[in-house]
DNA sequence: ATAGGGTTAG
């Protein structure tokens, strides 16, 4: 039964708030580690009464004075010595000790002392409970909280305003907002603190609507709001992005002359930042007289949130220069997204180093922010090692880790992490799915896409607009355009992203006319297009060869919609012009464009020159690309293929060596097909499957039937004498053809065969697919990283340009 | 001797 009370005589920490104890109560832990004295909670009270009553009374007054001063200075070791010497200390003395312990983070000790008080039969009063309840909050102990709540009821203190306020706060902080509501509703008298506690409780539980309602009810009850209500309600406005309500509160702030309150200033700056009005934040910030770390953090965060990373950084620099203030963890957390935005890995790393030097770790939020930054800067290994180092992880850090994998193109890794997360008994949330769906989009087959969709519905996330938009894209990329359309149809309030996504979805599948029609539907619905709308639209025109439409949309961007074309739009146009056959026009277009052409832009021209077999231009363009990106594997491969087609084997070899020197390897081509209900992955000349012999037999039969056509364009191409040892000398057993055969074997007649590829389909396979579609009278759909070829009756929707 | 607050990751 005996519980030990352990203290050291530490001085009271200067600016420690309850919040500092929240993440794992680190500070309390540190203090308690330095134990000097252990005092038994149940130790008998000294009964050595003084014979002289007058002297005794004086002595007891002196004891009381000393105890109070020890508690005030945080010397609990001494305070407890005095306490144990006292003859029957009064309830007041017990309260003072419990308060002191709670205020200094010794929550367990405060609660133990309360239990000892009960055990010794010392009556507690209305002052005892607020302190001990606060200790339960500090300890995150719902069990103690409920036990003490029942004592409150038994002793009849459940009508006391202060005790009830404490209980309201306790339950809301321990995540039982319904309990808070119940106590609040039963209170006969409510003061501003009661209302404020309820409002901030709602905000903390993410129920902004209730907090706004409560704020309104408070004013209806003629309790005037104070700085605490204002600060809480501004937090609610920030979370919800309620700019109008936020402005209204700002007016009240001015009317009540609260506008020079430093915390309110900070909250207002934050609110405007989160509601997207960073210029308001800036105006308020300029007027702040005394700039605290918090106010700097708020303005740094506001710029970061509003996509102004450079300004965010310059605020940080000014903070360091002007006020001689020490950045804290929150400063870094607010600044790191800006590092990510600018891909400023060096700055990000220096933040990391700074945090280490300042002893900020472990800190789950900061660590997650670093993980996220590394992920967005494309450093998956750094992101992952950050995660591995973390002592504490949560759903958010797992989500950030998944995002890092997806970001760096490691989709399979992302799916593994997702599985690991689920086996740690963490329940995926909306963000998890928003992060993981793009991974499915890249590598899943329609059936797998349907499965994850079913899971999402089962977990109740099926109506989230973010998830629906991600689902449209995922289904389309997996090859299931009908499923994409179905999701789109079910969205009640379609946003601009829903429209952009469905437009691109049809483009990917070669239905450019539908994309164009959807765009006019979108206009008719009064949805304002943005830059991405035109990326979808132009990409669709490009895929489907709608040159004139594309040019019209491009020129209408600025004139009709006042949108400046970005580099992606120019990229689509180069593709489009290249496709139209006018390579010179495409080149001229690049020379004339107002933006600096990227490797991707030149890549479009390279594709065009390949299609039109213009090797001189291709060499020129490849030079440009390689001067921008030395490791552009696609560029080497394309050029090498062009040389091979011209039988310039020496050049082929030269490029092969160059790639080898740089450690570049061609991506291993592989195709995915659903085979007897399972996903089957096939590489070129792949014999590793149990089903291989059957698939090869089928392909041989088909090849023999269509033999001549296939032979002419195929076998000879990669068969120079000096490359004869290479396995891929023939395109005959390319993964695409093997996969198509597997599909034909395992699906009923009349249904389309769907194959996904990780690289673009080669000309020979494209030809073969056309012929196979005609011969077998089946629709064959082959998706590459950019779009889906639809073969039927010997034709492909790409009209042989890809 | 009594309770309430701001800046924090996807």
PDB file of C-alpha atoms (C1' of nucleotides) in Angstrom, chain A residues 19 165 191 227 231 263 274 294 399 429, chain B:
ATOM      1  CA  UNK A  19       1.831  22.296 -22.410  1.00  0.00           C
ATOM      2  CA  UNK A 165     -14.970  24.283 -14.295  1.00  0.00           C
ATOM      3  CA  UNK A 191     -19.083  32.180 -15.571  1.00  0.00           C
ATOM      4  CA  UNK A 227      -9.103  37.509 -24.207  1.00  0.00           C
ATOM      5  CA  UNK A 231      -7.916  33.330 -28.473  1.00  0.00           C
ATOM      6  CA  UNK A 263      -1.348  36.602 -27.516  1.00  0.00           C
ATOM      7  CA  UNK A 274      -4.459  30.052 -42.153  1.00  0.00           C
ATOM      8  CA  UNK A 294       5.560  32.996 -30.894  1.00  0.00           C
ATOM      9  CA  UNK A 399       1.499   9.030 -43.133  1.00  0.00           C
ATOM     10  CA  UNK A 429      -7.222   7.857 -41.767  1.00  0.00           C
TER      11      UNK A 429
ATOM     12  C1'  DA B   1      -4.747  29.536  -1.233  1.00  0.00           C
ATOM     13  C1'  DT B   2      -9.289  28.259  -5.828  1.00  0.00           C
ATOM     14  C1'  DA B   3     -10.223  27.140 -12.232  1.00  0.00           C
ATOM     15  C1'  DG B   4      -9.346  29.315 -18.304  1.00  0.00           C
ATOM     16  C1'  DG B   5      -4.876  31.076 -23.022  1.00  0.00           C
ATOM     17  C1'  DG B   6      -1.409  31.691 -28.203  1.00  0.00           C
ATOM     18  C1'  DT B   7       2.525  29.715 -32.198  1.00  0.00           C
ATOM     19  C1'  DT B   8       2.954  22.545 -33.735  1.00  0.00           C
ATOM     20  C1'  DA B   9       3.422  17.673 -38.629  1.00  0.00           C
ATOM     21  C1'  DG B  10       0.014  15.108 -43.461  1.00  0.00           C
TER      22       DG B  10
END
